[in-house]
């Protein structure tokens, strides 16, 4: 059994009386795609926020490559190789697609904040950025401002921005939300092409996609993990069927 | 430094704090509920004072003049809301800052044209013109006590409205989550107008009440505005309780600092350098206080609940 | 959890990218360089002093544009840096040290220090609070200057000498001073433009629009903004140095909060975020102020409503309008 890349140990978080994360423990092995599913309001996005550092858990530990990162800021976690995408696409609309990806590259190069080196003509930034764009099939859109992309293209761009960080793990918060069928299929294909190379935690509502992609599935209901394991086993779990899958038909 | 002098200065500080609270209370609601930065709040305070000058002189009665001044301030505030502010709610802060800055230029100068640049004053009303004997036979003006009392009464009223009424509940909810309140089917526009009218009245009231003890002059609102900002930042945006506590702290610290800083520094240094340092330090004191509070608690002392 | 940037996207103007964007600044600096010639050909000589003053404020407005337009931080205390620069210059000249090569490092150092300390506190907050705190710190410096009784206090400080540069008496003639200010403006403009186009500048721009994205990409947004804030304060200090030499006088009024408001208006008037827009805005503002104040002593009664109308009805400032006139190359 390989050492997991990402481990959550009894993570808890409450907003007032509401327990949004209730004693959650799970782990993602290298190269594994771990899907996190659950009804709306189950606390999936809140959990992703805690892993990426935008929210602080009340208690529990988050380990990334063996290190407890629970107290680190989001930028420090990103620098250690933990990338994420957002449920509501989050790009820099006025920058070009290439520049968006170059931001991630910039985080990894020497002198990331050089005051005088021109960024637009910087091959050290642009070359890896272009490679990441090629990986997600957006290379021909490199010069377009990110704000003009279609919704599905923005999703792919976010993925490229995550890849540019050369991450060890990627948190994907509903990458298929709001995407049309055709673009959705392309994104699923893209995600499966990344499988094995990165540890991924995938939050997703599209069950077809989840069961096509996931190596492991955890089900979150009211902040608690009610089941976790192989996709087939989780699908067969009566508690899961009752709490969640049954409604989906 | 005698206890009598100290007592007088504490009362002065309280009275100053109360005045700041009246200005800051309306402003903090407007910030909190509407996320709207209204620099023109200070000129509304100034306008209250000028209107008091005119109406008290016109009617010959302080109370009647005060009531008329308040009504006029309210009408004027609503007119401004209709003409300018309402078009700014959806804009970003930069636009709000600039437009209300333009309003300050206009109103400060307009006041100069109408009332002249020279300081004016309002006579202290007959029935409050006496003094109250404190211990040691030191006298303190009755009017200032009345001001403190009136301020506390308004504070109590505000607390009642915000804490105990439906409108107040909406205000508190709005201060932490405006989209949710509008999702509840509340006419957010109407709520904004009420908040705004409320704030204008309070600022005008503060100006009118201050008129008998301060000189009424163009630009008097600007100083108060910035102090009210300091109060709001220390107290926590959108929090009436925070504004109350912070206003009293700022009033006391500023007043006591100005009176006793020299004496305090004299313990450590020579008289002339104590005077120079004291003047510099006491004028910076509340800003340093603000810096310390912010450093320790960026949300202010008593942030309104729900804001993160 | 608010993820909204300090400014809405409408304020956003992308950094200069294409070569065509160089046309306007080159034209601008070319025209400015010819101004003394126009005066020798018969333009009233008061114009040169007005233009000099306008260029000094242009340096300040340009520095503000770096944090306001590019960084998205509405700082309402920027006049403090102008004032600190002017006071340090005034005090050093009064104490017998008029050499610019000694004054400027002190100006830059003190401005950087003040910016670093206040910026570290201000940047812990955002939105409305940030605006109020920068205003309050600006006011603090204003009152400090009022309390400086050894250097004129409330009445201000009259200077009886101008600065020299490396011993050269360049500021004594009107034209000489004009070209020194122009050179400083050009230098500051080039510096800020390089900064905006740099790796650092790209992160600063990105953080204006989407600070959350920038932080999960591995950058400490607060630290980047603090660096911009410090640089901006230092450049404004340079403007203060020239202002003191221009007026031969410094007073607390240099850093009143109205002055901070005016600087914001200059940056917005020209077209926020475009850098040369700040220069155009400053020049337009000072010419308008000059013209209106000749018209009536109550010029603010006209100017205030103009600002309101400008905010309510125009977008993109003067540079935006020029761009539209120029065939709408667009952003």
mmCIF file of N, CA and C in Angstrom, chain A residues 92-203:
data_model
loop_
_atom_site.group_PDB
_atom_site.id
_atom_site.type_symbol
_atom_site.label_atom_id
_atom_site.label_comp_id
_atom_site.label_asym_id
_atom_site.label_seq_id
_atom_site.Cartn_x
_atom_site.Cartn_y
_atom_site.Cartn_z
ATOM 1 N N UNK A 92 -8.951 34.774 -14.455
ATOM 2 C CA UNK A 92 -8.748 36.217 -14.502
ATOM 3 C C UNK A 92 -9.250 36.676 -15.869
ATOM 4 N N UNK A 93 -10.446 37.249 -15.889
ATOM 5 C CA UNK A 93 -11.155 37.480 -17.148
ATOM 6 C C UNK A 93 -10.392 38.374 -18.123
ATOM 7 N N UNK A 94 -9.673 39.376 -17.634
ATOM 8 C CA UNK A 94 -9.065 40.331 -18.559
ATOM 9 C C UNK A 94 -7.699 39.857 -19.064
ATOM 10 N N UNK A 95 -7.131 38.847 -18.413
ATOM 11 C CA UNK A 95 -5.868 38.302 -18.908
ATOM 12 C C UNK A 95 -6.159 37.249 -19.978
ATOM 13 N N UNK A 96 -5.195 37.059 -20.877
ATOM 14 C CA UNK A 96 -5.381 36.055 -21.928
ATOM 15 C C UNK A 96 -5.317 34.664 -21.307
ATOM 16 N N UNK A 97 -5.788 33.691 -22.067
ATOM 17 C CA UNK A 97 -5.770 32.305 -21.614
ATOM 18 C C UNK A 97 -4.343 31.891 -21.244
ATOM 19 N N UNK A 98 -3.401 32.264 -22.108
ATOM 20 C CA UNK A 98 -2.006 31.910 -21.851
ATOM 21 C C UNK A 98 -1.516 32.561 -20.555
ATOM 22 N N UNK A 99 -1.859 33.834 -20.372
ATOM 23 C CA UNK A 99 -1.407 34.536 -19.164
ATOM 24 C C UNK A 99 -1.985 33.906 -17.900
ATOM 25 N N UNK A 100 -3.232 33.474 -17.990
ATOM 26 C CA UNK A 100 -3.840 32.800 -16.849
ATOM 27 C C UNK A 100 -3.023 31.586 -16.432
ATOM 28 N N UNK A 101 -2.657 30.780 -17.418
ATOM 29 C CA UNK A 101 -1.902 29.576 -17.099
ATOM 30 C C UNK A 101 -0.496 29.941 -16.642
ATOM 31 N N UNK A 102 0.050 30.994 -17.247
ATOM 32 C CA UNK A 102 1.403 31.419 -16.887
ATOM 33 C C UNK A 102 1.480 31.829 -15.411
ATOM 34 N N UNK A 103 0.365 32.260 -14.822
ATOM 35 C CA UNK A 103 0.356 32.582 -13.391
ATOM 36 C C UNK A 103 0.818 31.374 -12.583
ATOM 37 N N UNK A 104 0.276 30.220 -12.945
ATOM 38 C CA UNK A 104 0.639 29.016 -12.223
ATOM 39 C C UNK A 104 2.103 28.654 -12.451
ATOM 40 N N UNK A 105 2.557 28.812 -13.711
ATOM 41 C CA UNK A 105 3.961 28.530 -14.010
ATOM 42 C C UNK A 105 4.850 29.444 -13.174
ATOM 43 N N UNK A 106 4.422 30.689 -13.096
ATOM 44 C CA UNK A 106 5.200 31.706 -12.395
ATOM 45 C C UNK A 106 5.441 31.318 -10.935
ATOM 46 N N UNK A 107 4.465 30.638 -10.355
ATOM 47 C CA UNK A 107 4.611 30.247 -8.956
ATOM 48 C C UNK A 107 5.746 29.255 -8.765
ATOM 49 N N UNK A 108 6.134 28.561 -9.852
ATOM 50 C CA UNK A 108 7.140 27.516 -9.715
ATOM 51 C C UNK A 108 8.545 27.941 -10.146
ATOM 52 N N UNK A 109 8.660 29.041 -10.931
ATOM 53 C CA UNK A 109 9.980 29.407 -11.454
ATOM 54 C C UNK A 109 10.792 30.176 -10.410
ATOM 55 N N UNK A 110 12.076 30.368 -10.734
ATOM 56 C CA UNK A 110 12.915 31.200 -9.875
ATOM 57 C C UNK A 110 12.493 32.665 -10.058
ATOM 58 N N UNK A 111 12.618 33.478 -9.037
ATOM 59 C CA UNK A 111 12.217 34.891 -9.049
ATOM 60 C C UNK A 111 10.784 35.082 -9.540
ATOM 61 N N UNK A 112 9.839 34.472 -8.871
ATOM 62 C CA UNK A 112 8.449 34.556 -9.359
ATOM 63 C C UNK A 112 7.913 35.982 -9.339
ATOM 64 N N UNK A 113 8.485 36.848 -8.529
ATOM 65 C CA UNK A 113 7.937 38.199 -8.419
ATOM 66 C C UNK A 113 8.922 39.260 -8.876
ATOM 67 N N UNK A 114 9.746 38.913 -9.845
ATOM 68 C CA UNK A 114 10.694 39.885 -10.356
ATOM 69 C C UNK A 114 9.979 41.174 -10.740
ATOM 70 N N UNK A 115 10.534 42.315 -10.290
ATOM 71 C CA UNK A 115 9.857 43.598 -10.499
ATOM 72 C C UNK A 115 10.051 44.129 -11.911
ATOM 73 N N UNK A 116 11.109 43.700 -12.573
ATOM 74 C CA UNK A 116 11.439 44.362 -13.827
ATOM 75 C C UNK A 116 11.360 43.461 -15.055
ATOM 76 N N UNK A 117 11.431 42.144 -14.867
ATOM 77 C CA UNK A 117 11.425 41.261 -16.013
ATOM 78 C C UNK A 117 10.036 41.257 -16.660
ATOM 79 N N UNK A 118 9.975 41.582 -17.924
ATOM 80 C CA UNK A 118 8.694 41.610 -18.616
ATOM 81 C C UNK A 118 8.079 40.215 -18.658
ATOM 82 N N UNK A 119 6.816 40.150 -18.270
ATOM 83 C CA UNK A 119 6.180 38.843 -18.157
ATOM 84 C C UNK A 119 5.614 38.350 -19.480
ATOM 85 N N UNK A 120 5.141 39.282 -20.309
ATOM 86 C CA UNK A 120 4.428 38.873 -21.519
ATOM 87 C C UNK A 120 5.351 38.155 -22.502
ATOM 88 N N UNK A 121 6.631 38.562 -22.538
ATOM 89 C CA UNK A 121 7.553 37.969 -23.525
ATOM 90 C C UNK A 121 8.495 36.965 -22.876
ATOM 91 N N UNK A 122 8.076 36.388 -21.761
ATOM 92 C CA UNK A 122 8.961 35.552 -20.966
ATOM 93 C C UNK A 122 8.786 34.083 -21.355
ATOM 94 N N UNK A 123 9.759 33.558 -22.093
ATOM 95 C CA UNK A 123 9.637 32.176 -22.573
ATOM 96 C C UNK A 123 9.601 31.190 -21.415
ATOM 97 N N UNK A 124 10.292 31.526 -20.333
ATOM 98 C CA UNK A 124 10.311 30.624 -19.186
ATOM 99 C C UNK A 124 8.911 30.430 -18.614
ATOM 100 N N UNK A 125 8.039 31.434 -18.829
ATOM 101 C CA UNK A 125 6.653 31.297 -18.382
ATOM 102 C C UNK A 125 5.776 30.732 -19.488
ATOM 103 N N UNK A 126 5.993 31.249 -20.703
ATOM 104 C CA UNK A 126 5.057 30.935 -21.774
ATOM 105 C C UNK A 126 5.170 29.501 -22.282
ATOM 106 N N UNK A 127 6.396 28.974 -22.299
ATOM 107 C CA UNK A 127 6.547 27.644 -22.860
ATOM 108 C C UNK A 127 5.816 26.580 -22.023
ATOM 109 N N UNK A 128 6.081 26.524 -20.726
ATOM 110 C CA UNK A 128 5.327 25.539 -19.917
ATOM 111 C C UNK A 128 3.820 25.818 -19.929
ATOM 112 N N UNK A 129 3.443 27.109 -20.007
ATOM 113 C CA UNK A 129 2.025 27.441 -20.017
ATOM 114 C C UNK A 129 1.363 26.874 -21.269
ATOM 115 N N UNK A 130 2.061 27.025 -22.379
ATOM 116 C CA UNK A 130 1.528 26.518 -23.637
ATOM 117 C C UNK A 130 1.408 24.993 -23.593
ATOM 118 N N UNK A 131 2.390 24.353 -22.968
ATOM 119 C CA UNK A 131 2.342 22.891 -22.845
ATOM 120 C C UNK A 131 1.106 22.466 -22.054
ATOM 121 N N UNK A 132 0.821 23.198 -20.963
ATOM 122 C CA UNK A 132 -0.353 22.862 -20.160
ATOM 123 C C UNK A 132 -1.629 23.077 -20.967
ATOM 124 N N UNK A 133 -1.626 24.130 -21.795
ATOM 125 C CA UNK A 133 -2.801 24.389 -22.627
ATOM 126 C C UNK A 133 -2.985 23.282 -23.657
ATOM 127 N N UNK A 134 -1.873 22.793 -24.195
ATOM 128 C CA UNK A 134 -1.970 21.698 -25.151
ATOM 129 C C UNK A 134 -2.557 20.459 -24.489
ATOM 130 N N UNK A 135 -2.164 20.239 -23.245
ATOM 131 C CA UNK A 135 -2.657 19.062 -22.522
ATOM 132 C C UNK A 135 -4.171 19.085 -22.359
ATOM 133 N N UNK A 136 -4.752 20.293 -22.282
ATOM 134 C CA UNK A 136 -6.205 20.357 -22.115
ATOM 135 C C UNK A 136 -6.905 20.756 -23.420
ATOM 136 N N UNK A 137 -6.133 20.869 -24.497
ATOM 137 C CA UNK A 137 -6.738 21.162 -25.801
ATOM 138 C C UNK A 137 -7.166 22.593 -26.003
ATOM 139 N N UNK A 138 -6.469 23.525 -25.363
ATOM 140 C CA UNK A 138 -6.844 24.931 -25.507
ATOM 141 C C UNK A 138 -5.756 25.754 -26.188
ATOM 142 N N UNK A 139 -4.741 25.071 -26.756
ATOM 143 C CA UNK A 139 -3.579 25.789 -27.273
ATOM 144 C C UNK A 139 -3.967 26.820 -28.330
ATOM 145 N N UNK A 140 -4.984 26.507 -29.131
ATOM 146 C CA UNK A 140 -5.342 27.445 -30.203
ATOM 147 C C UNK A 140 -6.115 28.652 -29.673
ATOM 148 N N UNK A 141 -6.472 28.655 -28.403
ATOM 149 C CA UNK A 141 -7.197 29.786 -27.823
ATOM 150 C C UNK A 141 -6.289 30.633 -26.936
ATOM 151 N N UNK A 142 -4.978 30.414 -27.022
ATOM 152 C CA UNK A 142 -4.042 30.995 -26.061
ATOM 153 C C UNK A 142 -4.146 32.517 -25.935
ATOM 154 N N UNK A 143 -4.411 33.214 -27.046
ATOM 155 C CA UNK A 143 -4.356 34.677 -27.018
ATOM 156 C C UNK A 143 -5.692 35.330 -26.631
ATOM 157 N N UNK A 144 -6.741 34.520 -26.519
ATOM 158 C CA UNK A 144 -8.074 35.077 -26.222
ATOM 159 C C UNK A 144 -8.159 35.459 -24.737
ATOM 160 N N UNK A 145 -8.790 36.611 -24.423
ATOM 161 C CA UNK A 145 -9.011 36.921 -23.002
ATOM 162 C C UNK A 145 -9.879 35.831 -22.364
ATOM 163 N N UNK A 146 -9.522 35.429 -21.157
ATOM 164 C CA UNK A 146 -10.215 34.301 -20.527
ATOM 165 C C UNK A 146 -11.711 34.559 -20.397
ATOM 166 N N UNK A 147 -12.088 35.824 -20.262
ATOM 167 C CA UNK A 147 -13.497 36.164 -20.105
ATOM 168 C C UNK A 147 -14.345 35.816 -21.317
ATOM 169 N N UNK A 148 -13.702 35.658 -22.477
ATOM 170 C CA UNK A 148 -14.478 35.384 -23.700
ATOM 171 C C UNK A 148 -14.649 33.902 -23.977
ATOM 172 N N UNK A 149 -14.059 33.050 -23.155
ATOM 173 C CA UNK A 149 -14.169 31.611 -23.416
ATOM 174 C C UNK A 149 -15.578 31.111 -23.131
ATOM 175 N N UNK A 150 -15.929 30.000 -23.748
ATOM 176 C CA UNK A 150 -17.193 29.344 -23.416
ATOM 177 C C UNK A 150 -17.044 28.722 -22.028
ATOM 178 N N UNK A 151 -18.188 28.342 -21.459
ATOM 179 C CA UNK A 151 -18.152 27.819 -20.107
ATOM 180 C C UNK A 151 -17.269 26.578 -19.994
ATOM 181 N N UNK A 152 -17.437 25.685 -20.948
ATOM 182 C CA UNK A 152 -16.644 24.460 -20.920
ATOM 183 C C UNK A 152 -15.156 24.731 -21.095
ATOM 184 N N UNK A 153 -14.852 25.707 -21.970
ATOM 185 C CA UNK A 153 -13.442 26.079 -22.168
ATOM 186 C C UNK A 153 -12.850 26.649 -20.882
ATOM 187 N N UNK A 154 -13.660 27.426 -20.156
ATOM 188 C CA UNK A 154 -13.170 27.972 -18.890
ATOM 189 C C UNK A 154 -12.840 26.856 -17.912
ATOM 190 N N UNK A 155 -13.684 25.807 -17.925
ATOM 191 C CA UNK A 155 -13.416 24.661 -17.056
ATOM 192 C C UNK A 155 -12.075 24.026 -17.412
ATOM 193 N N UNK A 156 -11.855 23.876 -18.714
ATOM 194 C CA UNK A 156 -10.601 23.289 -19.167
ATOM 195 C C UNK A 156 -9.431 24.196 -18.803
ATOM 196 N N UNK A 157 -9.661 25.523 -18.915
ATOM 197 C CA UNK A 157 -8.603 26.480 -18.570
ATOM 198 C C UNK A 157 -8.235 26.340 -17.092
ATOM 199 N N UNK A 158 -9.258 26.227 -16.250
ATOM 200 C CA UNK A 158 -8.969 26.075 -14.823
ATOM 201 C C UNK A 158 -8.114 24.855 -14.556
ATOM 202 N N UNK A 159 -8.417 23.807 -15.312
ATOM 203 C CA UNK A 159 -7.647 22.581 -15.165
ATOM 204 C C UNK A 159 -6.193 22.817 -15.594
ATOM 205 N N UNK A 160 -6.018 23.558 -16.694
ATOM 206 C CA UNK A 160 -4.662 23.866 -17.152
ATOM 207 C C UNK A 160 -3.926 24.706 -16.118
ATOM 208 N N UNK A 161 -4.666 25.648 -15.477
ATOM 209 C CA UNK A 161 -4.038 26.473 -14.453
ATOM 210 C C UNK A 161 -3.579 25.612 -13.283
ATOM 211 N N UNK A 162 -4.369 24.612 -12.963
ATOM 212 C CA UNK A 162 -3.973 23.697 -11.886
ATOM 213 C C UNK A 162 -2.751 22.879 -12.302
ATOM 214 N N UNK A 163 -2.744 22.394 -13.551
ATOM 215 C CA UNK A 163 -1.625 21.574 -14.022
ATOM 216 C C UNK A 163 -0.322 22.368 -14.044
ATOM 217 N N UNK A 164 -0.448 23.679 -14.333
ATOM 218 C CA UNK A 164 0.751 24.513 -14.424
ATOM 219 C C UNK A 164 1.507 24.560 -13.107
ATOM 220 N N UNK A 165 0.809 24.287 -12.007
ATOM 221 C CA UNK A 165 1.475 24.289 -10.700
ATOM 222 C C UNK A 165 2.315 23.032 -10.481
ATOM 223 N N UNK A 166 2.316 22.126 -11.476
ATOM 224 C CA UNK A 166 2.977 20.820 -11.331
ATOM 225 C C UNK A 166 2.595 20.196 -9.999
ATOM 226 N N UNK A 167 1.289 20.015 -9.792
ATOM 227 C CA UNK A 167 0.834 19.620 -8.456
ATOM 228 C C UNK A 167 1.050 18.140 -8.183
ATOM 229 N N UNK A 168 1.004 17.809 -6.895
ATOM 230 C CA UNK A 168 0.985 16.405 -6.508
ATOM 231 C C UNK A 168 -0.453 15.940 -6.366
ATOM 232 N N UNK A 169 -1.346 16.897 -6.040
ATOM 233 C CA UNK A 169 -2.763 16.554 -5.928
ATOM 234 C C UNK A 169 -3.602 17.699 -6.467
ATOM 235 N N UNK A 170 -4.756 17.351 -7.051
ATOM 236 C CA UNK A 170 -5.661 18.377 -7.564
ATOM 237 C C UNK A 170 -7.031 18.171 -6.937
ATOM 238 N N UNK A 171 -7.604 19.246 -6.422
ATOM 239 C CA UNK A 171 -8.971 19.202 -5.907
ATOM 240 C C UNK A 171 -9.879 19.754 -6.995
ATOM 241 N N UNK A 172 -10.845 18.961 -7.411
ATOM 242 C CA UNK A 172 -11.728 19.388 -8.499
ATOM 243 C C UNK A 172 -13.132 19.574 -7.941
ATOM 244 N N UNK A 173 -13.573 20.822 -7.856
ATOM 245 C CA UNK A 173 -14.892 21.086 -7.280
ATOM 246 C C UNK A 173 -15.923 21.213 -8.403
ATOM 247 N N UNK A 174 -16.632 20.156 -8.647
ATOM 248 C CA UNK A 174 -17.665 20.084 -9.687
ATOM 249 C C UNK A 174 -17.210 20.631 -11.032
ATOM 250 N N UNK A 175 -16.202 19.997 -11.632
ATOM 251 C CA UNK A 175 -15.680 20.499 -12.907
ATOM 252 C C UNK A 175 -16.705 20.418 -14.040
ATOM 253 N N UNK A 176 -17.750 19.620 -13.873
ATOM 254 C CA UNK A 176 -18.715 19.459 -14.966
ATOM 255 C C UNK A 176 -19.962 20.309 -14.781
ATOM 256 N N UNK A 177 -20.045 21.042 -13.646
ATOM 257 C CA UNK A 177 -21.273 21.791 -13.370
ATOM 258 C C UNK A 177 -21.548 22.822 -14.457
ATOM 259 N N UNK A 178 -22.769 22.803 -14.965
ATOM 260 C CA UNK A 178 -23.192 23.824 -15.934
ATOM 261 C C UNK A 178 -22.610 23.644 -17.319
ATOM 262 N N UNK A 179 -21.924 22.540 -17.567
ATOM 263 C CA UNK A 179 -21.309 22.326 -18.872
ATOM 264 C C UNK A 179 -22.259 21.482 -19.737
ATOM 265 N N UNK A 180 -22.346 21.825 -21.006
ATOM 266 C CA UNK A 180 -23.219 21.089 -21.915
ATOM 267 C C UNK A 180 -22.712 19.666 -22.144
ATOM 268 N N UNK A 181 -23.535 18.818 -22.830
ATOM 269 C CA UNK A 181 -23.188 17.409 -22.951
ATOM 270 C C UNK A 181 -21.890 17.179 -23.701
ATOM 271 N N UNK A 182 -21.789 17.871 -24.836
ATOM 272 C CA UNK A 182 -20.634 17.630 -25.696
ATOM 273 C C UNK A 182 -19.340 18.039 -24.989
ATOM 274 N N UNK A 183 -19.371 19.265 -24.434
ATOM 275 C CA UNK A 183 -18.186 19.749 -23.715
ATOM 276 C C UNK A 183 -17.914 18.876 -22.498
ATOM 277 N N UNK A 184 -19.003 18.405 -21.888
ATOM 278 C CA UNK A 184 -18.870 17.545 -20.717
ATOM 279 C C UNK A 184 -18.123 16.263 -21.068
ATOM 280 N N UNK A 185 -18.473 15.686 -22.198
ATOM 281 C CA UNK A 185 -17.795 14.451 -22.597
ATOM 282 C C UNK A 185 -16.310 14.685 -22.847
ATOM 283 N N UNK A 186 -16.019 15.831 -23.449
ATOM 284 C CA UNK A 186 -14.600 16.158 -23.685
ATOM 285 C C UNK A 186 -13.852 16.301 -22.364
ATOM 286 N N UNK A 187 -14.519 16.958 -21.368
ATOM 287 C CA UNK A 187 -13.870 17.141 -20.071
ATOM 288 C C UNK A 187 -13.648 15.809 -19.369
ATOM 289 N N UNK A 188 -14.629 14.910 -19.480
ATOM 290 C CA UNK A 188 -14.473 13.591 -18.852
ATOM 291 C C UNK A 188 -13.279 12.856 -19.475
ATOM 292 N N UNK A 189 -13.200 12.967 -20.801
ATOM 293 C CA UNK A 189 -12.073 12.359 -21.510
ATOM 294 C C UNK A 189 -10.747 12.939 -21.007
ATOM 295 N N UNK A 190 -10.758 14.256 -20.852
ATOM 296 C CA UNK A 190 -9.564 14.950 -20.381
ATOM 297 C C UNK A 190 -9.181 14.470 -18.984
ATOM 298 N N UNK A 191 -10.166 14.388 -18.105
ATOM 299 C CA UNK A 191 -9.886 13.952 -16.738
ATOM 300 C C UNK A 191 -9.349 12.532 -16.736
ATOM 301 N N UNK A 192 -9.907 11.691 -17.582
ATOM 302 C CA UNK A 192 -9.425 10.307 -17.550
ATOM 303 C C UNK A 192 -8.021 10.221 -18.129
ATOM 304 N N UNK A 193 -7.657 11.183 -19.017
ATOM 305 C CA UNK A 193 -6.276 11.189 -19.529
ATOM 306 C C UNK A 193 -5.287 11.602 -18.434
ATOM 307 N N UNK A 194 -5.784 12.319 -17.410
ATOM 308 C CA UNK A 194 -4.902 12.753 -16.318
ATOM 309 C C UNK A 194 -4.801 11.697 -15.227
ATOM 310 N N UNK A 195 -5.695 10.708 -15.302
ATOM 311 C CA UNK A 195 -5.724 9.684 -14.256
ATOM 312 C C UNK A 195 -4.406 8.947 -14.172
ATOM 313 N N UNK A 196 -4.002 8.652 -12.957
ATOM 314 C CA UNK A 196 -2.760 7.932 -12.772
ATOM 315 C C UNK A 196 -1.573 8.851 -12.596
ATOM 316 N N UNK A 197 -1.685 10.082 -13.139
ATOM 317 C CA UNK A 197 -0.539 10.997 -13.035
ATOM 318 C C UNK A 197 -0.644 11.910 -11.816
ATOM 319 N N UNK A 198 -1.844 12.202 -11.419
ATOM 320 C CA UNK A 198 -2.026 13.062 -10.248
ATOM 321 C C UNK A 198 -2.997 12.391 -9.294
ATOM 322 N N UNK A 199 -2.818 12.664 -7.997
ATOM 323 C CA UNK A 199 -3.864 12.289 -7.048
ATOM 324 C C UNK A 199 -4.975 13.315 -7.199
ATOM 325 N N UNK A 200 -6.221 12.872 -7.341
ATOM 326 C CA UNK A 200 -7.308 13.827 -7.558
ATOM 327 C C UNK A 200 -8.453 13.556 -6.598
ATOM 328 N N UNK A 201 -8.985 14.636 -6.030
ATOM 329 C CA UNK A 201 -10.221 14.525 -5.261
ATOM 330 C C UNK A 201 -11.290 15.231 -6.073
ATOM 331 N N UNK A 202 -12.277 14.449 -6.498
ATOM 332 C CA UNK A 202 -13.275 14.985 -7.421
ATOM 333 C C UNK A 202 -14.625 15.092 -6.735
ATOM 334 N N UNK A 203 -15.131 16.336 -6.628
ATOM 335 C CA UNK A 203 -16.496 16.535 -6.161
ATOM 336 C C UNK A 203 -17.365 16.656 -7.398
#
